[in-house]
PDB file of C-alpha atoms and ligand atoms in Angstrom:
ATOM      1  CA  MET A  18      92.561-174.361 -12.136  1.00 43.00           C
ATOM      2  CA  GLN A  19      95.825-172.698 -13.091  1.00 47.00           C
ATOM      3  CA  LYS A  20      96.410-176.610 -13.738  1.00 50.00           C
ATOM      4  CA  ALA A  21      93.785-177.982 -16.123  1.00 49.00           C
ATOM      5  CA  LYS A  22      94.685-174.530 -17.708  1.00 48.00           C
ATOM      6  CA  GLU A  23      98.659-175.195 -17.908  1.00 53.00           C
ATOM      7  CA  SER A  24      97.526-178.577 -19.545  1.00 51.00           C
ATOM      8  CA  THR A  25      95.009-177.046 -22.353  1.00 52.00           C
ATOM      9  CA  GLU A  26      98.053-174.489 -22.938  1.00 56.00           C
ATOM     10  CA  ILE A  27     100.140-178.081 -23.626  1.00 53.00           C
ATOM     11  CA  LEU A  28      97.861-179.845 -25.448  1.00 54.00           C
ATOM     12  CA  SER A  29      97.166-176.677 -27.624  1.00 92.00           C
ATOM     13  CA  GLN A  30     101.171-176.208 -28.063  1.00 95.00           C
ATOM     14  CA  LYS A  31     100.995-179.998 -29.484  1.00 95.00           C
ATOM     15  CA  ASN A  32      97.988-179.897 -32.117  1.00 96.00           C
ATOM     16  CA  ILE A  33     100.213-176.937 -33.022  1.00 98.00           C
ATOM     17  CA  LEU A  34     103.397-178.986 -33.958  1.00 98.00           C
ATOM     18  CA  GLN A  35     101.458-181.442 -35.306  1.00 97.00           C
ATOM     19  CA  ASN A  36      99.483-179.426 -37.618  1.00 97.00           C
ATOM     20  CA  ALA A  37     102.969-177.854 -38.577  1.00 98.00           C
ATOM     21  CA  LEU A  38     104.371-181.510 -39.528  1.00 98.00           C
ATOM     22  CA  ASP A  39     101.718-182.110 -41.929  1.00 97.00           C
ATOM     23  CA  TYR A  40     102.160-178.520 -43.225  1.00 97.00           C
ATOM     24  CA  ILE A  41     105.525-178.899 -44.056  1.00 97.00           C
ATOM     25  CA  LYS A  42     104.806-182.733 -45.396  1.00 96.00           C
ATOM     26  CA  GLU A  43     102.685-181.904 -47.937  1.00 95.00           C
ATOM     27  CA  TYR A  44     104.605-178.375 -48.627  1.00 95.00           C
ATOM     28  CA  PHE A  45     107.690-180.102 -49.463  1.00 94.00           C
ATOM     29  CA  SER A  46     106.223-183.012 -50.934  1.00 91.00           C
ATOM     30  CA  ASN A  47     107.415-182.944 -54.493  1.00 81.00           C
ATOM     31  CA  ASP A  48     110.572-180.927 -53.686  1.00 70.00           C
ATOM     32  CA  HIS A  49     113.865-183.915 -53.768  1.00 66.00           C
ATOM     33  CA  SER A  50     116.555-181.179 -53.690  1.00 64.00           C
ATOM     34  CA  GLY A  51     117.707-181.665 -50.243  1.00 59.00           C
ATOM     35  CA  HIS A  52     115.038-179.401 -48.763  1.00 71.00           C
ATOM     36  CA  ASP A  53     112.715-181.919 -48.146  1.00 88.00           C
ATOM     37  CA  ALA A  54     110.541-182.257 -45.700  1.00 95.00           C
ATOM     38  CA  GLN A  55     113.006-185.057 -43.859  1.00 95.00           C
ATOM     39  CA  HIS A  56     115.416-182.551 -43.438  1.00 96.00           C
ATOM     40  CA  THR A  57     112.736-180.206 -41.954  1.00 97.00           C
ATOM     41  CA  ILE A  58     112.153-182.988 -39.268  1.00 98.00           C
ATOM     42  CA  ARG A  59     116.039-184.074 -38.858  1.00 98.00           C
ATOM     43  CA  VAL A  60     115.939-179.957 -37.856  1.00 98.00           C
ATOM     44  CA  TYR A  61     113.454-180.435 -35.124  1.00 98.00           C
ATOM     45  CA  LYS A  62     114.720-183.571 -33.769  1.00 98.00           C
ATOM     46  CA  LEU A  63     118.213-181.851 -33.371  1.00 98.00           C
ATOM     47  CA  ALA A  64     117.201-178.502 -32.230  1.00 98.00           C
ATOM     48  CA  SER A  65     115.015-180.463 -29.915  1.00 98.00           C
ATOM     49  CA  ARG A  66     117.439-182.296 -28.261  1.00 98.00           C
ATOM     50  CA  ILE A  67     119.881-178.870 -28.122  1.00 98.00           C
ATOM     51  CA  ALA A  68     116.605-176.771 -26.703  1.00 98.00           C
ATOM     52  CA  GLU A  69     116.533-179.597 -23.666  1.00 97.00           C
ATOM     53  CA  GLN A  70     120.131-179.371 -23.069  1.00 97.00           C
ATOM     54  CA  GLU A  71     120.127-175.360 -23.316  1.00 96.00           C
ATOM     55  CA  ALA A  72     116.945-175.086 -21.265  1.00 92.00           C
ATOM     56  CA  ALA A  73     115.552-172.893 -24.162  1.00 98.00           C
ATOM     57  CA  ASP A  74     111.408-172.530 -24.779  1.00 98.00           C
ATOM     58  CA  LEU A  75     110.813-175.875 -26.822  1.00 98.00           C
ATOM     59  CA  PHE A  76     107.971-174.857 -28.012  1.00 98.00           C
ATOM     60  CA  LEU A  77     109.648-172.194 -30.177  1.00 98.00           C
ATOM     61  CA  VAL A  78     112.232-173.638 -31.237  1.00 98.00           C
ATOM     62  CA  GLN A  79     109.823-176.820 -32.590  1.00 98.00           C
ATOM     63  CA  LEU A  80     107.771-174.783 -33.927  1.00 98.00           C
ATOM     64  CA  ALA A  81     110.841-172.204 -35.954  1.00 98.00           C
ATOM     65  CA  ALA A  82     112.294-175.384 -36.790  1.00 98.00           C
ATOM     66  CA  LEU A  83     109.312-176.920 -38.566  1.00 98.00           C
ATOM     67  CA  LEU A  84     108.434-173.434 -40.300  1.00 98.00           C
ATOM     68  CA  HIS A  85     112.433-172.432 -41.168  1.00 97.00           C
ATOM     69  CA  ASP A  86     112.410-173.565 -44.580  1.00 96.00           C
ATOM     70  CA  VAL A  87     109.247-172.730 -45.723  1.00 96.00           C
ATOM     71  CA  ASP A  88     109.484-169.269 -47.655  1.00 96.00           C
ATOM     72  CA  ASP A  89     113.212-169.822 -48.336  1.00 92.00           C
ATOM     73  CA  ARG A  90     114.939-167.535 -50.862  1.00 90.00           C
ATOM     74  CA  LYS A  91     115.568-170.069 -53.253  1.00 85.00           C
ATOM     75  CA  LEU A  92     112.432-172.295 -52.726  1.00 85.00           C
ATOM     76  CA  SER A  93     110.176-169.518 -52.301  1.00 90.00           C
ATOM     77  CA  PRO A  94     111.577-165.835 -53.396  1.00 93.00           C
ATOM     78  CA  ASP A  95     108.199-164.548 -53.341  1.00 95.00           C
ATOM     79  CA  THR A  96     107.432-165.341 -49.974  1.00 95.00           C
ATOM     80  CA  SER A  97     110.640-164.899 -48.367  1.00 93.00           C
ATOM     81  CA  ALA A  98     111.099-161.635 -47.310  1.00 93.00           C
ATOM     82  CA  GLU A  99     107.723-161.518 -45.383  1.00 95.00           C
ATOM     83  CA  LYS A 100     107.756-164.918 -44.596  1.00 96.00           C
ATOM     84  CA  ASN A 101     103.938-165.006 -46.071  1.00 97.00           C
ATOM     85  CA  ASN A 102     103.957-168.970 -45.659  1.00 97.00           C
ATOM     86  CA  ALA A 103     104.842-169.088 -42.346  1.00 98.00           C
ATOM     87  CA  VAL A 104     103.103-166.082 -40.837  1.00 98.00           C
ATOM     88  CA  SER A 105     100.071-167.163 -42.499  1.00 98.00           C
ATOM     89  CA  PHE A 106     100.272-170.823 -40.674  1.00 97.00           C
ATOM     90  CA  MET A 107     100.685-169.426 -37.197  1.00 97.00           C
ATOM     91  CA  LYS A 108      97.701-166.839 -38.668  1.00 96.00           C
ATOM     92  CA  ASN A 109      95.516-169.801 -38.935  1.00 96.00           C
ATOM     93  CA  GLN A 110      96.945-171.714 -35.889  1.00 96.00           C
ATOM     94  CA  GLY A 111      95.248-168.543 -33.617  1.00 95.00           C
ATOM     95  CA  ILE A 112      99.421-167.872 -32.760  1.00 96.00           C
ATOM     96  CA  GLU A 113      99.798-164.686 -31.123  1.00 95.00           C
ATOM     97  CA  ASP A 114     101.268-162.019 -32.597  1.00 97.00           C
ATOM     98  CA  THR A 115     104.465-161.442 -30.522  1.00 97.00           C
ATOM     99  CA  VAL A 116     105.260-165.538 -30.563  1.00 97.00           C
ATOM    100  CA  ILE A 117     104.677-165.169 -34.812  1.00 98.00           C
ATOM    101  CA  ARG A 118     107.454-162.243 -34.786  1.00 98.00           C
ATOM    102  CA  THR A 119     109.619-164.137 -32.539  1.00 98.00           C
ATOM    103  CA  VAL A 120     109.756-167.139 -35.452  1.00 98.00           C
ATOM    104  CA  CYS A 121     110.053-165.166 -37.854  1.00 98.00           C
ATOM    105  CA  THR A 122     112.938-163.705 -36.215  1.00 97.00           C
ATOM    106  CA  ILE A 123     115.179-167.110 -35.090  1.00 98.00           C
ATOM    107  CA  ILE A 124     113.552-168.009 -39.341  1.00 97.00           C
ATOM    108  CA  ASP A 125     115.432-164.525 -40.660  1.00 96.00           C
ATOM    109  CA  GLU A 126     118.778-164.768 -38.795  1.00 96.00           C
ATOM    110  CA  ILE A 127     119.324-168.555 -39.736  1.00 96.00           C
ATOM    111  CA  SER A 128     120.519-168.618 -42.575  1.00 92.00           C
ATOM    112  CA  PHE A 129     124.441-169.062 -43.499  1.00 92.00           C
ATOM    113  CA  ALA A 130     125.816-165.888 -45.768  1.00 92.00           C
ATOM    114  CA  GLY A 131     129.630-166.076 -45.811  1.00 92.00           C
ATOM    115  CA  GLU A 132     131.292-163.614 -43.564  1.00 93.00           C
ATOM    116  CA  ASP A 133     127.222-161.884 -43.375  1.00 92.00           C
ATOM    117  CA  SER A 134     125.991-164.443 -41.472  1.00 92.00           C
ATOM    118  CA  VAL A 135     124.447-163.136 -37.990  1.00 95.00           C
ATOM    119  CA  THR A 136     125.054-164.956 -34.798  1.00 97.00           C
ATOM    120  CA  PRO A 137     120.769-165.674 -33.438  1.00 98.00           C
ATOM    121  CA  GLN A 138     120.003-162.636 -30.579  1.00 95.00           C
ATOM    122  CA  SER A 139     117.857-166.178 -28.710  1.00 97.00           C
ATOM    123  CA  ILE A 140     118.944-169.046 -27.321  1.00 98.00           C
ATOM    124  CA  GLU A 141     116.040-170.627 -29.564  1.00 98.00           C
ATOM    125  CA  GLY A 142     117.064-169.288 -32.463  1.00 98.00           C
ATOM    126  CA  LYS A 143     120.734-170.540 -31.800  1.00 98.00           C
ATOM    127  CA  CYS A 144     119.622-173.949 -31.331  1.00 98.00           C
ATOM    128  CA  VAL A 145     117.523-173.843 -34.602  1.00 98.00           C
ATOM    129  CA  GLN A 146     120.236-172.427 -36.255  1.00 98.00           C
ATOM    130  CA  ASP A 147     122.934-175.068 -34.872  1.00 98.00           C
ATOM    131  CA  ALA A 148     120.777-177.873 -35.444  1.00 98.00           C
ATOM    132  CA  ASP A 149     119.757-176.639 -39.611  1.00 98.00           C
ATOM    133  CA  ARG A 150     124.152-176.196 -40.049  1.00 98.00           C
ATOM    134  CA  LEU A 151     124.387-179.583 -38.251  1.00 98.00           C
ATOM    135  CA  ASP A 152     122.152-181.513 -40.882  1.00 98.00           C
ATOM    136  CA  ALA A 153     124.607-179.932 -43.664  1.00 98.00           C
ATOM    137  CA  ILE A 154     127.678-181.147 -42.273  1.00 98.00           C
ATOM    138  CA  GLY A 155     128.329-184.716 -41.286  1.00 98.00           C
ATOM    139  CA  ALA A 156     127.433-188.097 -43.410  1.00 98.00           C
ATOM    140  CA  ILE A 157     124.339-186.623 -44.257  1.00 98.00           C
ATOM    141  CA  GLY A 158     125.406-183.430 -45.154  1.00 98.00           C
ATOM    142  CA  ILE A 159     127.585-184.878 -47.824  1.00 98.00           C
ATOM    143  CA  ALA A 160     124.610-186.483 -49.093  1.00 97.00           C
ATOM    144  CA  ARG A 161     122.867-183.634 -49.559  1.00 96.00           C
ATOM    145  CA  ALA A 162     125.525-181.517 -51.104  1.00 97.00           C
ATOM    146  CA  PHE A 163     126.128-184.082 -53.783  1.00 96.00           C
ATOM    147  CA  THR A 164     122.110-183.735 -54.008  1.00 94.00           C
ATOM    148  CA  TYR A 165     122.379-180.567 -54.245  1.00 94.00           C
ATOM    149  CA  GLY A 166     125.049-180.520 -56.890  1.00 95.00           C
ATOM    150  CA  GLY A 167     123.604-183.047 -58.998  1.00 94.00           C
ATOM    151  CA  ASN A 168     119.982-181.171 -58.798  1.00 91.00           C
ATOM    152  CA  HIS A 169     121.949-177.560 -59.870  1.00 93.00           C
ATOM    153  CA  ASP A 170     124.131-179.244 -62.095  1.00 95.00           C
ATOM    154  CA  ARG A 171     127.419-178.791 -60.889  1.00 96.00           C
ATOM    155  CA  VAL A 172     130.851-180.059 -61.488  1.00 97.00           C
ATOM    156  CA  LEU A 173     131.604-182.805 -59.352  1.00 97.00           C
ATOM    157  CA  TYR A 174     134.965-181.516 -58.797  1.00 98.00           C
ATOM    158  CA  ASP A 175     137.475-179.072 -60.589  1.00 97.00           C
ATOM    159  CA  PRO A 176     141.391-179.039 -59.277  1.00 97.00           C
ATOM    160  CA  GLN A 177     141.879-175.959 -61.268  1.00 97.00           C
ATOM    161  CA  GLU A 178     139.245-174.092 -59.478  1.00 96.00           C
ATOM    162  CA  LYS A 179     139.927-172.834 -56.141  1.00 96.00           C
ATOM    163  CA  PRO A 180     137.737-171.935 -53.350  1.00 95.00           C
ATOM    164  CA  CYS A 181     136.422-168.793 -52.633  1.00 93.00           C
ATOM    165  CA  LEU A 182     136.856-167.483 -48.976  1.00 92.00           C
ATOM    166  CA  HIS A 183     135.686-164.603 -47.000  1.00 93.00           C
ATOM    167  CA  MET A 184     132.819-164.265 -49.578  1.00 93.00           C
ATOM    168  CA  SER A 185     129.774-161.505 -48.179  1.00 94.00           C
ATOM    169  CA  LYS A 186     126.685-162.279 -48.288  1.00 93.00           C
ATOM    170  CA  GLU A 187     126.036-161.001 -51.923  1.00 93.00           C
ATOM    171  CA  GLU A 188     129.517-163.222 -53.312  1.00 94.00           C
ATOM    172  CA  TYR A 189     127.881-166.284 -51.765  1.00 90.00           C
ATOM    173  CA  HIS A 190     124.324-166.576 -53.106  1.00 91.00           C
ATOM    174  CA  SER A 191     125.892-165.452 -56.926  1.00 93.00           C
ATOM    175  CA  HIS A 192     128.713-167.851 -56.489  1.00 93.00           C
ATOM    176  CA  ILE A 193     128.706-171.163 -58.467  1.00 93.00           C
ATOM    177  CA  SER A 194     131.184-173.644 -57.056  1.00 93.00           C
ATOM    178  CA  THR A 195     131.754-176.959 -57.351  1.00 97.00           C
ATOM    179  CA  THR A 196     130.802-180.335 -55.151  1.00 98.00           C
ATOM    180  CA  ILE A 197     133.720-180.137 -53.556  1.00 98.00           C
ATOM    181  CA  ASN A 198     134.532-176.468 -53.334  1.00 98.00           C
ATOM    182  CA  HIS A 199     131.277-176.363 -50.479  1.00 98.00           C
ATOM    183  CA  PHE A 200     132.875-178.086 -48.875  1.00 98.00           C
ATOM    184  CA  TYR A 201     135.896-175.801 -48.556  1.00 98.00           C
ATOM    185  CA  GLU A 202     133.078-172.618 -48.735  1.00 97.00           C
ATOM    186  CA  LYS A 203     130.690-173.556 -46.217  1.00 97.00           C
ATOM    187  CA  LEU A 204     130.617-177.041 -44.474  1.00 98.00           C
ATOM    188  CA  PHE A 205     133.990-176.668 -43.127  1.00 98.00           C
ATOM    189  CA  LEU A 206     133.404-173.320 -42.083  1.00 97.00           C
ATOM    190  CA  LEU A 207     130.749-174.823 -39.411  1.00 98.00           C
ATOM    191  CA  LYS A 208     132.053-176.681 -36.890  1.00 98.00           C
ATOM    192  CA  ASP A 209     133.249-173.257 -35.668  1.00 98.00           C
ATOM    193  CA  LEU A 210     130.264-171.034 -35.681  1.00 97.00           C
ATOM    194  CA  MET A 211     127.989-173.665 -33.662  1.00 98.00           C
ATOM    195  CA  ASN A 212     126.495-171.326 -30.881  1.00 98.00           C
ATOM    196  CA  THR A 213     125.874-174.248 -28.174  1.00 98.00           C
ATOM    197  CA  ALA A 214     127.939-176.414 -26.574  1.00 98.00           C
ATOM    198  CA  ALA A 215     125.485-179.855 -27.043  1.00 97.00           C
ATOM    199  CA  ALA A 216     126.237-178.986 -30.849  1.00 98.00           C
ATOM    200  CA  LYS A 217     129.689-178.065 -30.742  1.00 98.00           C
ATOM    201  CA  GLU A 218     130.184-181.739 -29.447  1.00 98.00           C
ATOM    202  CA  ILE A 219     128.054-183.358 -32.405  1.00 98.00           C
ATOM    203  CA  ALA A 220     129.749-180.533 -35.218  1.00 98.00           C
ATOM    204  CA  GLU A 221     133.290-182.021 -34.235  1.00 98.00           C
ATOM    205  CA  HIS A 222     132.290-185.605 -34.922  1.00 98.00           C
ATOM    206  CA  ARG A 223     130.610-184.323 -38.272  1.00 98.00           C
ATOM    207  CA  ASP A 224     133.525-182.565 -39.265  1.00 98.00           C
ATOM    208  CA  GLN A 225     135.972-185.550 -38.905  1.00 98.00           C
ATOM    209  CA  ILE A 226     133.375-187.366 -40.816  1.00 98.00           C
ATOM    210  CA  MET A 227     133.789-184.672 -44.098  1.00 98.00           C
ATOM    211  CA  ARG A 228     137.445-184.202 -43.652  1.00 98.00           C
ATOM    212  CA  ASP A 229     138.010-188.289 -43.499  1.00 98.00           C
ATOM    213  CA  TYR A 230     136.028-188.489 -47.008  1.00 98.00           C
ATOM    214  CA  ILE A 231     137.104-185.587 -48.717  1.00 98.00           C
ATOM    215  CA  GLU A 232     140.650-185.926 -47.793  1.00 98.00           C
ATOM    216  CA  GLU A 233     140.062-190.304 -49.760  1.00 98.00           C
ATOM    217  CA  PHE A 234     137.600-188.378 -52.295  1.00 98.00           C
ATOM    218  CA  LEU A 235     141.389-186.272 -53.425  1.00 98.00           C
ATOM    219  CA  LEU A 236     143.286-188.920 -52.881  1.00 98.00           C
ATOM    220  CA  GLU A 237     141.368-190.965 -55.064  1.00 98.00           C
ATOM    221  CA  TRP A 238     141.186-188.597 -57.597  1.00 98.00           C
ATOM    222  CA  ASP A 239     144.782-188.503 -57.972  1.00 97.00           C
ATOM    223  CA  GLY A 240     145.148-192.236 -58.055  1.00 97.00           C
ATOM    224  CA  ILE A 241     146.623-192.703 -55.174  1.00 93.00           C
ATOM    225  CA  ARG A 242     144.154-194.673 -53.754  1.00 91.00           C
TER     226      ARG A 242
HETATM  227  P1  LIG B 304     120.120-175.005 -45.560  1.00 62.65           P
HETATM  228  O1  LIG B 304     119.091-175.507 -45.319  1.00 62.65           O
HETATM  229  O2  LIG B 304     120.632-174.172 -44.534  1.00 62.65           O
HETATM  230  O3  LIG B 304     119.530-173.255 -45.659  1.00 62.65           O
HETATM  231  P2  LIG B 304     121.165-174.096 -47.979  1.00 62.65           P
HETATM  232  O4  LIG B 304     119.672-173.802 -48.632  1.00 62.65           O
HETATM  233  O5  LIG B 304     122.278-173.344 -48.110  1.00 62.65           O
HETATM  234  O6  LIG B 304     121.263-175.087 -46.904  1.00 62.65           O
HETATM  235  O7  LIG B 304     121.590-175.775 -49.134  1.00 62.65           O
HETATM  236  C1  LIG B 304     120.519-176.710 -48.781  1.00 62.65           C
HETATM  237  C2  LIG B 304     121.390-178.027 -48.625  1.00 62.65           C
HETATM  238  O8  LIG B 304     122.249-178.210 -50.348  1.00 62.65           O
HETATM  239  C3  LIG B 304     122.575-177.926 -47.482  1.00 62.65           C
HETATM  240  O9  LIG B 304     122.997-179.346 -47.169  1.00 62.65           O
HETATM  241  C4  LIG B 304     123.722-177.487 -48.373  1.00 62.65           C
HETATM  242  O10 LIG B 304     124.898-177.587 -48.093  1.00 62.65           O
HETATM  243  C5  LIG B 304     123.448-178.099 -50.401  1.00 62.65           C
HETATM  244  N1  LIG B 304     124.112-176.763 -50.709  1.00 62.65           N
HETATM  245  C6  LIG B 304     123.778-175.433 -51.306  1.00 62.65           C
HETATM  246  N2  LIG B 304     124.639-175.072 -51.762  1.00 62.65           N
HETATM  247  C7  LIG B 304     125.090-175.895 -52.640  1.00 62.65           C
HETATM  248  C8  LIG B 304     126.389-175.931 -53.341  1.00 62.65           C
HETATM  249  N3  LIG B 304     127.047-174.657 -54.064  1.00 62.65           N
HETATM  250  N4  LIG B 304     127.271-177.301 -53.522  1.00 62.65           N
HETATM  251  C9  LIG B 304     126.840-178.370 -53.124  1.00 62.65           C
HETATM  252  N5  LIG B 304     126.003-178.243 -52.074  1.00 62.65           N
HETATM  253  C10 LIG B 304     124.972-177.239 -51.777  1.00 62.65           C
HETATM  254 NI1  LIG B 305     117.040-175.584 -43.531  1.00 62.65          NI
END
């Protein structure tokens, strides 16, 4: 009896995750700004990998990873405070209120906000935050930064414009920088902000890829290489 109950629960969690996957594919179908469904799917995969090593609750991690950007403050400013999109999706799936609240807290705590960034309270939140940040660094991170820069008409690089360090949340959100400065203002900081051992190890490698790339970029800029 107990076994049968467990297997129905597992099946329904699987169904919910499949529905979440279908939902985000539809939700991001017109977005090419670097916040697309493929970003969410990569975060989902990385978060699952980290969660397994951290013995975190896999369902919570996977659901939060899949829904983490559907109420993003830049893409959906009207729903971001209350997480209306994520909440309605979860309510439609019959998910209980305590789980809805937990997922919303994980999503709330995820974002990089300069010096006001928070460390998630739960291990599940730590896994999802690490996965989202890992997708902002390394080879993929470089590609996403330039995609974002192109999409927002940002200047590629200006040696006269120095990176702005130690920004508050408000300063970070209103700051307009060159794409190269974004590496100094956010991407190079992420390695040391990883929460889990698994993510720290992946971040070491990805961080080095970016540093080698920027070193080469600056040498080419000055005509040295
Ligand atoms: P997240 O998915 O972590 O919430 P953001 O919304 O901050 O990420 O940004 C989406 C992507 O765009 C990330 O890869 C990020 O590094 C990049 N990005 C954000 N702001 C800038 C910027 N000012 N210049 C270049 N890339 C940026
Ligand atoms: Ni994200």
